[in-house]
PDB file of C-alpha atoms in Angstrom:
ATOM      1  CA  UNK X   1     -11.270  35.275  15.894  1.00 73.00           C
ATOM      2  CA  UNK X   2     -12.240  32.291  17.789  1.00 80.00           C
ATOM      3  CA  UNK X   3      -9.962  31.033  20.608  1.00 87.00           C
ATOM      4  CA  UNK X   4     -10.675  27.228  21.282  1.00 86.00           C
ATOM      5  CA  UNK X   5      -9.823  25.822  24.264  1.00 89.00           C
ATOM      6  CA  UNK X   6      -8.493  22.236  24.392  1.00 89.00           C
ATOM      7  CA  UNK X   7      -8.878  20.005  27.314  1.00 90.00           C
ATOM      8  CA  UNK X   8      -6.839  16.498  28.211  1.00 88.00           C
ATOM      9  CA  UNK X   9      -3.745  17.171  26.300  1.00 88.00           C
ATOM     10  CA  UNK X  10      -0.248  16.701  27.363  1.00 83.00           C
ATOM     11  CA  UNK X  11       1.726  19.775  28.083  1.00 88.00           C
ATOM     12  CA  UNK X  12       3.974  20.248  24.853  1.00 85.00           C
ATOM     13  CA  UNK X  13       2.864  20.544  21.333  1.00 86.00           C
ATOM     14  CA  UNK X  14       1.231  18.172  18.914  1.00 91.00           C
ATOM     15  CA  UNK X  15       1.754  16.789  15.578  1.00 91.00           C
ATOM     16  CA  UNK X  16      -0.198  15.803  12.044  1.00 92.00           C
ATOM     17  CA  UNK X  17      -0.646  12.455  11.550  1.00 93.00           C
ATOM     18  CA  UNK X  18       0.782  11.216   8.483  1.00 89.00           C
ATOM     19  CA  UNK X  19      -1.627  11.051   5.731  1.00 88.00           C
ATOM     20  CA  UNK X  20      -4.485  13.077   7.082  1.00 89.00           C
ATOM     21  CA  UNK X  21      -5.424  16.632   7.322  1.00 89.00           C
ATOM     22  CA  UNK X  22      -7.905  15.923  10.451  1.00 93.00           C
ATOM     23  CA  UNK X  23      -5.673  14.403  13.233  1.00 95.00           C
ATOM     24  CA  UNK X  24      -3.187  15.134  15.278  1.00 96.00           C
ATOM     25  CA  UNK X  25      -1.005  12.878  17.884  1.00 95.00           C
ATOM     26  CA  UNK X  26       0.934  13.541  20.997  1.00 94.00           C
ATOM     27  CA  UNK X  27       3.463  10.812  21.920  1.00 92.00           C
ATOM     28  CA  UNK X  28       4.701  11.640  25.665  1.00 86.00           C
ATOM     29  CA  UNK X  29       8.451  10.194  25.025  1.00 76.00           C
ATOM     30  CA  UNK X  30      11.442  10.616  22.882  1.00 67.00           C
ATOM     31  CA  UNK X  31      12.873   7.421  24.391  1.00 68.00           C
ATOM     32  CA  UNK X  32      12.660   4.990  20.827  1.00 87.00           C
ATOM     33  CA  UNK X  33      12.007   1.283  20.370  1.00 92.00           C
ATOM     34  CA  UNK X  34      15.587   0.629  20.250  1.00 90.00           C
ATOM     35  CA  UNK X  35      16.932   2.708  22.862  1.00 90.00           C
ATOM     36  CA  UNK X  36      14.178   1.267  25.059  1.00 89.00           C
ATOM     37  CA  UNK X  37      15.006  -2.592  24.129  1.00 90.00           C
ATOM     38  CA  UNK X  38      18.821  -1.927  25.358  1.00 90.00           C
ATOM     39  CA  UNK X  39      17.694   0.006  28.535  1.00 89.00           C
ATOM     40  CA  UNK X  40      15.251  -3.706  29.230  1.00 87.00           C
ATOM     41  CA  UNK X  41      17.819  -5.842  28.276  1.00 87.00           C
ATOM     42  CA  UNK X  42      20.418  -4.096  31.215  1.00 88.00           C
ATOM     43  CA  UNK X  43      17.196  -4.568  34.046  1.00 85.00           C
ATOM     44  CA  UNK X  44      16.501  -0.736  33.416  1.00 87.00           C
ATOM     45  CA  UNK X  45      12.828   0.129  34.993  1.00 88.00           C
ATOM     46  CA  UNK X  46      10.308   1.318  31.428  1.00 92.00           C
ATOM     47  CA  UNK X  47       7.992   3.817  32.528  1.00 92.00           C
ATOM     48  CA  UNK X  48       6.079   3.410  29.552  1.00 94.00           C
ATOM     49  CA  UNK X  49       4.501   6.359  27.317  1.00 93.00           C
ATOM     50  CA  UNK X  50       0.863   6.858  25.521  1.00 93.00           C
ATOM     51  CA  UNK X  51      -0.271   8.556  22.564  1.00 95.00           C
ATOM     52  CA  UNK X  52      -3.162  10.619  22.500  1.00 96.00           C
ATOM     53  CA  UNK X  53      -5.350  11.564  19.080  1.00 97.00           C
ATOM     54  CA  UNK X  54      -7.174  15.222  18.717  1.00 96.00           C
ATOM     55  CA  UNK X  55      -9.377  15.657  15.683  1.00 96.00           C
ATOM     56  CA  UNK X  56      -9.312  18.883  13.753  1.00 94.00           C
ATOM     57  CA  UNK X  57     -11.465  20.919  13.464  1.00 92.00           C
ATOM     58  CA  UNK X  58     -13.844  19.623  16.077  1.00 93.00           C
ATOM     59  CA  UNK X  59     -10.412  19.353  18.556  1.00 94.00           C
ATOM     60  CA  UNK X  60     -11.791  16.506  20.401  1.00 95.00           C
ATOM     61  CA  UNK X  61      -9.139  14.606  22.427  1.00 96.00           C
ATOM     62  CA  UNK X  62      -8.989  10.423  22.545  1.00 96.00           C
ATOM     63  CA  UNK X  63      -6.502   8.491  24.673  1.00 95.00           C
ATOM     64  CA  UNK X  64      -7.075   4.595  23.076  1.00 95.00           C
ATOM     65  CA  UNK X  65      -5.298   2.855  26.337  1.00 94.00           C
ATOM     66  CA  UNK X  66      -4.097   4.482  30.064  1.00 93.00           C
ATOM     67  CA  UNK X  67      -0.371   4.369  30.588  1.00 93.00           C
ATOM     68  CA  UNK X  68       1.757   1.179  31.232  1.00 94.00           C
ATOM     69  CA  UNK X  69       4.936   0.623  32.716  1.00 94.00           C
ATOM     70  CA  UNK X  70       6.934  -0.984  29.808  1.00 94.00           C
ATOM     71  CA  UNK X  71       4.813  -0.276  26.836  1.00 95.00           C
ATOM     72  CA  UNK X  72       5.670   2.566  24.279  1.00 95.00           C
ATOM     73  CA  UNK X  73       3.423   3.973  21.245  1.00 95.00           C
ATOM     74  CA  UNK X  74       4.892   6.000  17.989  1.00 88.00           C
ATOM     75  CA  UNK X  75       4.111   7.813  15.005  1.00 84.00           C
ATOM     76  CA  UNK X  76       0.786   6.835  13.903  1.00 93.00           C
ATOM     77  CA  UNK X  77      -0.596   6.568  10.527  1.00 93.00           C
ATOM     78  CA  UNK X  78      -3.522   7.378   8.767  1.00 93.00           C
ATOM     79  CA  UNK X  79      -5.351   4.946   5.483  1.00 91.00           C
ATOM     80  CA  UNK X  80      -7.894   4.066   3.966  1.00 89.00           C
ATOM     81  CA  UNK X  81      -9.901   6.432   6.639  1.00 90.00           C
ATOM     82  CA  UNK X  82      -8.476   5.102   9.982  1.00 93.00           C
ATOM     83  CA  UNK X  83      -5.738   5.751  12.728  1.00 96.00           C
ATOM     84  CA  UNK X  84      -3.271   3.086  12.705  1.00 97.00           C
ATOM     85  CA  UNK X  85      -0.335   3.361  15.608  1.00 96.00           C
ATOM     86  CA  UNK X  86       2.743   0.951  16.753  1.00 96.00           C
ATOM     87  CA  UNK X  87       2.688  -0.435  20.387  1.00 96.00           C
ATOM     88  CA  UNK X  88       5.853  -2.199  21.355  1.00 96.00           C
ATOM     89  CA  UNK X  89       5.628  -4.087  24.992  1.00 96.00           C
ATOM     90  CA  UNK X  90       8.499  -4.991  26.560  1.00 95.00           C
ATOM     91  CA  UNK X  91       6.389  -7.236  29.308  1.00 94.00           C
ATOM     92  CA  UNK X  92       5.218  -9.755  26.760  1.00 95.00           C
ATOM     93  CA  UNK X  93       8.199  -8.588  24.671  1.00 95.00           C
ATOM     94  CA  UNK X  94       6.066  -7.832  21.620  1.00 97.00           C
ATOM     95  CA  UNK X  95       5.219  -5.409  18.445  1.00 97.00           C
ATOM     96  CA  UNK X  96       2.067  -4.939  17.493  1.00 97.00           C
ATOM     97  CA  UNK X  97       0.614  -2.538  14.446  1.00 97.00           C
ATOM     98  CA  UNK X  98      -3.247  -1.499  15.693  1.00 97.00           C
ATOM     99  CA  UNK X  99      -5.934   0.092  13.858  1.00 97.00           C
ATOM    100  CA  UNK X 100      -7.715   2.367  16.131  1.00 97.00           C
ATOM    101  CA  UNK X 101     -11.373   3.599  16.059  1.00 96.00           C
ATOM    102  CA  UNK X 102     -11.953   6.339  18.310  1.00 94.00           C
ATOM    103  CA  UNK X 103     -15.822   7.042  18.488  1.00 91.00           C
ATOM    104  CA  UNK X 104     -15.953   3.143  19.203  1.00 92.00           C
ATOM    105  CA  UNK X 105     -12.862   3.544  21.479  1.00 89.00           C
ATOM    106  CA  UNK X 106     -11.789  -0.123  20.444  1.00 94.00           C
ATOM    107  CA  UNK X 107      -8.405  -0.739  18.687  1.00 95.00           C
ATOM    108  CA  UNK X 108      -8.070  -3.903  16.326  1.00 96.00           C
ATOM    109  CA  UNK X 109      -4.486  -6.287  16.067  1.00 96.00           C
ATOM    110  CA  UNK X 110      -3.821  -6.009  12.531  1.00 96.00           C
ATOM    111  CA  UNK X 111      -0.072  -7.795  12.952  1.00 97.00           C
ATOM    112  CA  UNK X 112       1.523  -9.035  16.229  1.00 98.00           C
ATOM    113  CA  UNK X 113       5.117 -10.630  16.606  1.00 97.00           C
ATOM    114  CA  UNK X 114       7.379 -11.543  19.102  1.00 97.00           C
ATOM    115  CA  UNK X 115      10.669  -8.833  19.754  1.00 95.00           C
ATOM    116  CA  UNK X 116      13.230 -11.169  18.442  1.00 94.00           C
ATOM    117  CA  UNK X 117      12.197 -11.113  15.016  1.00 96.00           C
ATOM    118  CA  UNK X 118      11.870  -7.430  14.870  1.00 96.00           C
ATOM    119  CA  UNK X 119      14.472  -5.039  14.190  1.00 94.00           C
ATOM    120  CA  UNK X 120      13.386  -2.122  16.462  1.00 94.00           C
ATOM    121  CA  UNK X 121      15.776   0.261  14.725  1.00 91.00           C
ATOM    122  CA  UNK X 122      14.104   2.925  12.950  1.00 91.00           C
ATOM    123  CA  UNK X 123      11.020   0.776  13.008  1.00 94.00           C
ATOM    124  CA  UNK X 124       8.105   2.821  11.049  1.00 92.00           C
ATOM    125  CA  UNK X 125       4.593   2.578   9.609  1.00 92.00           C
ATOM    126  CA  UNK X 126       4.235   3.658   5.838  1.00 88.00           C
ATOM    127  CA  UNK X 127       1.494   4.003   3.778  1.00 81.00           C
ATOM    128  CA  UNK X 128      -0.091   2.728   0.317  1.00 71.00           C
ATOM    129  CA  UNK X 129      -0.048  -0.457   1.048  1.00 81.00           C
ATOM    130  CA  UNK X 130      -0.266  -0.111   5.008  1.00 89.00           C
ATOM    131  CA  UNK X 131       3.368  -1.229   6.020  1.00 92.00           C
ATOM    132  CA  UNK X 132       5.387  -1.680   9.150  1.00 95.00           C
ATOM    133  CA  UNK X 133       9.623  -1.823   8.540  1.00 96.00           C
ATOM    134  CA  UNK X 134      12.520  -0.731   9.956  1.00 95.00           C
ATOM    135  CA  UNK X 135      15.345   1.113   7.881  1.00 93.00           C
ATOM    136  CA  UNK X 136      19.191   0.399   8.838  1.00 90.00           C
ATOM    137  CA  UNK X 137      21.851  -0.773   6.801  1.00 93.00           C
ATOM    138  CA  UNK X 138      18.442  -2.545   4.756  1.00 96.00           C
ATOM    139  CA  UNK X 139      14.988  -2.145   4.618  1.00 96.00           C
ATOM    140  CA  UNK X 140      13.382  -4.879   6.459  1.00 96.00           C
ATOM    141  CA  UNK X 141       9.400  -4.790   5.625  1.00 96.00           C
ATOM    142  CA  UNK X 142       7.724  -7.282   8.035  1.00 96.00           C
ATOM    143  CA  UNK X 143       3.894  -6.865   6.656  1.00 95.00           C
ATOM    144  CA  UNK X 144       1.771  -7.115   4.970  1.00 93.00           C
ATOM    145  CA  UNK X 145       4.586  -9.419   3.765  1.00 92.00           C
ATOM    146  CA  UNK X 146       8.075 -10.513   4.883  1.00 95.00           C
ATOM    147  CA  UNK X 147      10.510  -8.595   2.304  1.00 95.00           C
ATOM    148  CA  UNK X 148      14.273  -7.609   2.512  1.00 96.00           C
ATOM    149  CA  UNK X 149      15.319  -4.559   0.424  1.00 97.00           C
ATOM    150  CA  UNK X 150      18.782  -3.771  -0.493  1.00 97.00           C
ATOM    151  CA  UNK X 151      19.997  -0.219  -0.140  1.00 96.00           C
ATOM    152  CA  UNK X 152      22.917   1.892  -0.494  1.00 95.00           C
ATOM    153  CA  UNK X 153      24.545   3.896   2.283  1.00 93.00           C
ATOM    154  CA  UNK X 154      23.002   7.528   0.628  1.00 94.00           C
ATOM    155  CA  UNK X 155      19.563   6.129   0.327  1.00 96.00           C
ATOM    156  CA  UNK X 156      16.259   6.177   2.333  1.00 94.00           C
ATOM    157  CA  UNK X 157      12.888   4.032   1.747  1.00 94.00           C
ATOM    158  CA  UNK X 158       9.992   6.725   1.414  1.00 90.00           C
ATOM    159  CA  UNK X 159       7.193   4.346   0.474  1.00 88.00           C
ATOM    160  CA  UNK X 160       6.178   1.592  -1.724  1.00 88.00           C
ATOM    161  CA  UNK X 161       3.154   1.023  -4.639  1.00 84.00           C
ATOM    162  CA  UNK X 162       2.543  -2.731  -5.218  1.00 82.00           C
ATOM    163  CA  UNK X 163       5.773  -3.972  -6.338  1.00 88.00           C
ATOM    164  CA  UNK X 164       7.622  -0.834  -6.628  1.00 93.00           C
ATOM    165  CA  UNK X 165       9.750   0.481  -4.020  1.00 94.00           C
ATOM    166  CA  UNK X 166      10.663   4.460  -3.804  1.00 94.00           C
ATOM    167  CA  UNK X 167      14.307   5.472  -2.316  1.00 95.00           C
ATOM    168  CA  UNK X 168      15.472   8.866  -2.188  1.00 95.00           C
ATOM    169  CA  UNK X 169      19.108   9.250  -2.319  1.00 96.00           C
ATOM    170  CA  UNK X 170      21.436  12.136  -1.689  1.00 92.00           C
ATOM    171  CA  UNK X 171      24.388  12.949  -3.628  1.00 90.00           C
ATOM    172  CA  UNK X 172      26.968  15.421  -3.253  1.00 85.00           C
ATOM    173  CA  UNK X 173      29.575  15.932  -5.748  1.00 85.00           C
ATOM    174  CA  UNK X 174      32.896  17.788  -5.323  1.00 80.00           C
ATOM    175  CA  UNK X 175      33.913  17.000  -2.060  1.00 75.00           C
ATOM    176  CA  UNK X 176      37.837  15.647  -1.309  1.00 71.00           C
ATOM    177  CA  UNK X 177      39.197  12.438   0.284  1.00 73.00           C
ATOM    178  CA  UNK X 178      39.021  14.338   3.402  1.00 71.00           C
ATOM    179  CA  UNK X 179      35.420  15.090   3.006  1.00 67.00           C
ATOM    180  CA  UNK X 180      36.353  19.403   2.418  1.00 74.00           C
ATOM    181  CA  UNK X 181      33.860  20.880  -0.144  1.00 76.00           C
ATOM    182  CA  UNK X 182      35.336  22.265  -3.167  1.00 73.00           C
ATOM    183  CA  UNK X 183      35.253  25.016  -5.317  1.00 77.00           C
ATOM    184  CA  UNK X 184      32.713  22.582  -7.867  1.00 81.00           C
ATOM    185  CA  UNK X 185      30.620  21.371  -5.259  1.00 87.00           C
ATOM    186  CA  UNK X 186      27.233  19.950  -5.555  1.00 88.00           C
ATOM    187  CA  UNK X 187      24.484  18.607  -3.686  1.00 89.00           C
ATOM    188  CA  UNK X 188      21.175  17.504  -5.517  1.00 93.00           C
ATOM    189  CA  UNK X 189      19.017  14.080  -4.698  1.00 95.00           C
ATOM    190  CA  UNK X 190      17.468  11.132  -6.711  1.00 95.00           C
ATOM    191  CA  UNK X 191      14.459   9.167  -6.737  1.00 95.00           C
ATOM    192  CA  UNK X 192      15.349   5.704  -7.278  1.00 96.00           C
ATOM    193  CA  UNK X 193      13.132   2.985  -7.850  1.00 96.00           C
ATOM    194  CA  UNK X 194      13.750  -0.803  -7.135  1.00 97.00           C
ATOM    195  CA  UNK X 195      11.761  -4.258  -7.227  1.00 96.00           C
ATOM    196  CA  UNK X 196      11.457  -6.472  -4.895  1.00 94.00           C
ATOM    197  CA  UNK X 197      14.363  -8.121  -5.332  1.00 96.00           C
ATOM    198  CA  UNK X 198      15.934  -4.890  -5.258  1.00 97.00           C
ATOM    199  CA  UNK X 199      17.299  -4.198  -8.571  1.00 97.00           C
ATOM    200  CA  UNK X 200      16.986  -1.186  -9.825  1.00 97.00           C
ATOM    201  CA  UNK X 201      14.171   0.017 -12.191  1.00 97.00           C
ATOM    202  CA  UNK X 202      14.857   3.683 -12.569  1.00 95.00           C
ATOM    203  CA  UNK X 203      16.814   6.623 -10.918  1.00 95.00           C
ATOM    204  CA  UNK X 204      16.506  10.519 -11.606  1.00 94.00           C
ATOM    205  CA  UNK X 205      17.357  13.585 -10.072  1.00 94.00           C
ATOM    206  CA  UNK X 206      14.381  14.711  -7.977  1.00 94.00           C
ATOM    207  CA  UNK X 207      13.037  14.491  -4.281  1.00 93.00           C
ATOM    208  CA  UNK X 208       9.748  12.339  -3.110  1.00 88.00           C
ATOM    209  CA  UNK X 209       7.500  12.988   0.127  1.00 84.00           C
ATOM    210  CA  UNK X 210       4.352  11.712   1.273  1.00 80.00           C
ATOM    211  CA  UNK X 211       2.263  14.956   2.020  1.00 80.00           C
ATOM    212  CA  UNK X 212      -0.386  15.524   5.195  1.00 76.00           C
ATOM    213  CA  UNK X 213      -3.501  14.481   3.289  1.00 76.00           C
ATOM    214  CA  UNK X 214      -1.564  10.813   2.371  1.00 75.00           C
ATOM    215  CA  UNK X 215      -0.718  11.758  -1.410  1.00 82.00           C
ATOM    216  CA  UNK X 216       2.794  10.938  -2.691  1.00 85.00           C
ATOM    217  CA  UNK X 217       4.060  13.799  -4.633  1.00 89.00           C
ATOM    218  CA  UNK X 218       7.377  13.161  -6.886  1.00 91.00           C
ATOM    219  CA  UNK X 219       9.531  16.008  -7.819  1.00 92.00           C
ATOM    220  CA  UNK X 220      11.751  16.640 -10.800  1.00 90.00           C
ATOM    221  CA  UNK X 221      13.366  18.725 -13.055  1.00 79.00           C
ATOM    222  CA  UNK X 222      12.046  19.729 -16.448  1.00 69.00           C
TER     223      UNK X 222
END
């Protein structure tokens, strides 16, 4: 069996992209937006991070900008065949979502905003339709559109398609005041769907994921 040997990685492990079964990241923090926003609100120094790309199964490494004091990367994405990533500077105090091209080693500003109208909690990228939101006590979708969603305390956004938004709830049955399972106790979850104006459309026992290769698979019972 072949061993390959890759060059101009960090030194920790790496992980699939989200909605591709031919990249990888590395991300050289743990440190999130939020956490970061608090530390440069107090006068707290920001080293910064980067986020590197390796292909698979060529395993070919690309590093789309050099490391900066105040500027952090995250999770990328991958649709409609390219790398999209979130860069949050706290210099210019701004969020940006960039499409990157690697062979080109060019990145495009597909949405920029100031901080302030960001909430950096939890902020993600999602796929089908590219999105950028942040999940708290309500999804807060700031492209391709502007959108508040309503959502209970048991329920997390997965992903959207067009108009229809896809929660996954967890519910656990049998369980006293005190919060001490019982004898009759449950746990199962729910796929609920919701408009935009969040009102329900449907809800049924099941789970929903979005798989490596970007497909959205919905499970249920018979």
């Amino acid at each position: 069996m072949e061993v390959k040997v890759i060059k101009g990685l960090l030194p920790f492990g790496f992980f699939p992209v989200e909605g591709s079964n031919s990249w990888f990241y590395q991300v050289d923090t743990t440190v999130d937006f939020y956490d970061n926003n608090m530390l440069a609100q107090v006068g707290e120094d920001l080293p910064g991070s980067e986020i590197r790309f390796i292909s698979y199964p060529q395993g070919k490494v690309y590093k789309p900008f050099e490391k900066k004091p105040g500027v952090y990367y995250d999770k990328p994405g991958y649709f409609n065949g390219r790398l999209f990533f979130i860069k949050v500077d706290f210099n210019e105090k701004t969020v940006a979502l960039l499409k990157y091209f690697p062979e080109e080693k060019q990145s495009q500003e597909v949405f920029l905003s100031k901080i302030d109208n960001i909430n950096l909690y939890n902020l993600q990228l999602g796929l089908t339709p590219l999105c950028l939101y942040s999940q708290g006590e309500t999804v807060e979708l700031y492209y391709p559109r502007r959108l508040s969603l309503a959502k209970a305390y048991n329920e997390d956004f997965v992903f959207c398609l067009e108009d229809q938004f896809y929660f996954l709830a967890w519910v656990e049955e049998g369980l006293d005041q005190a919060g001490i399972i019982e004898k009759d106790y449950k746990y199962y979850e729910e796929v609920v769907i919701k408009d935009k104006d969040s009102k329900e459309i449907s809800r049924r026992k099941g789970s929903a994921k979005v798989m490596n290769n970007g497909e959205f698979w919905l499970t249920y019972e018979e």
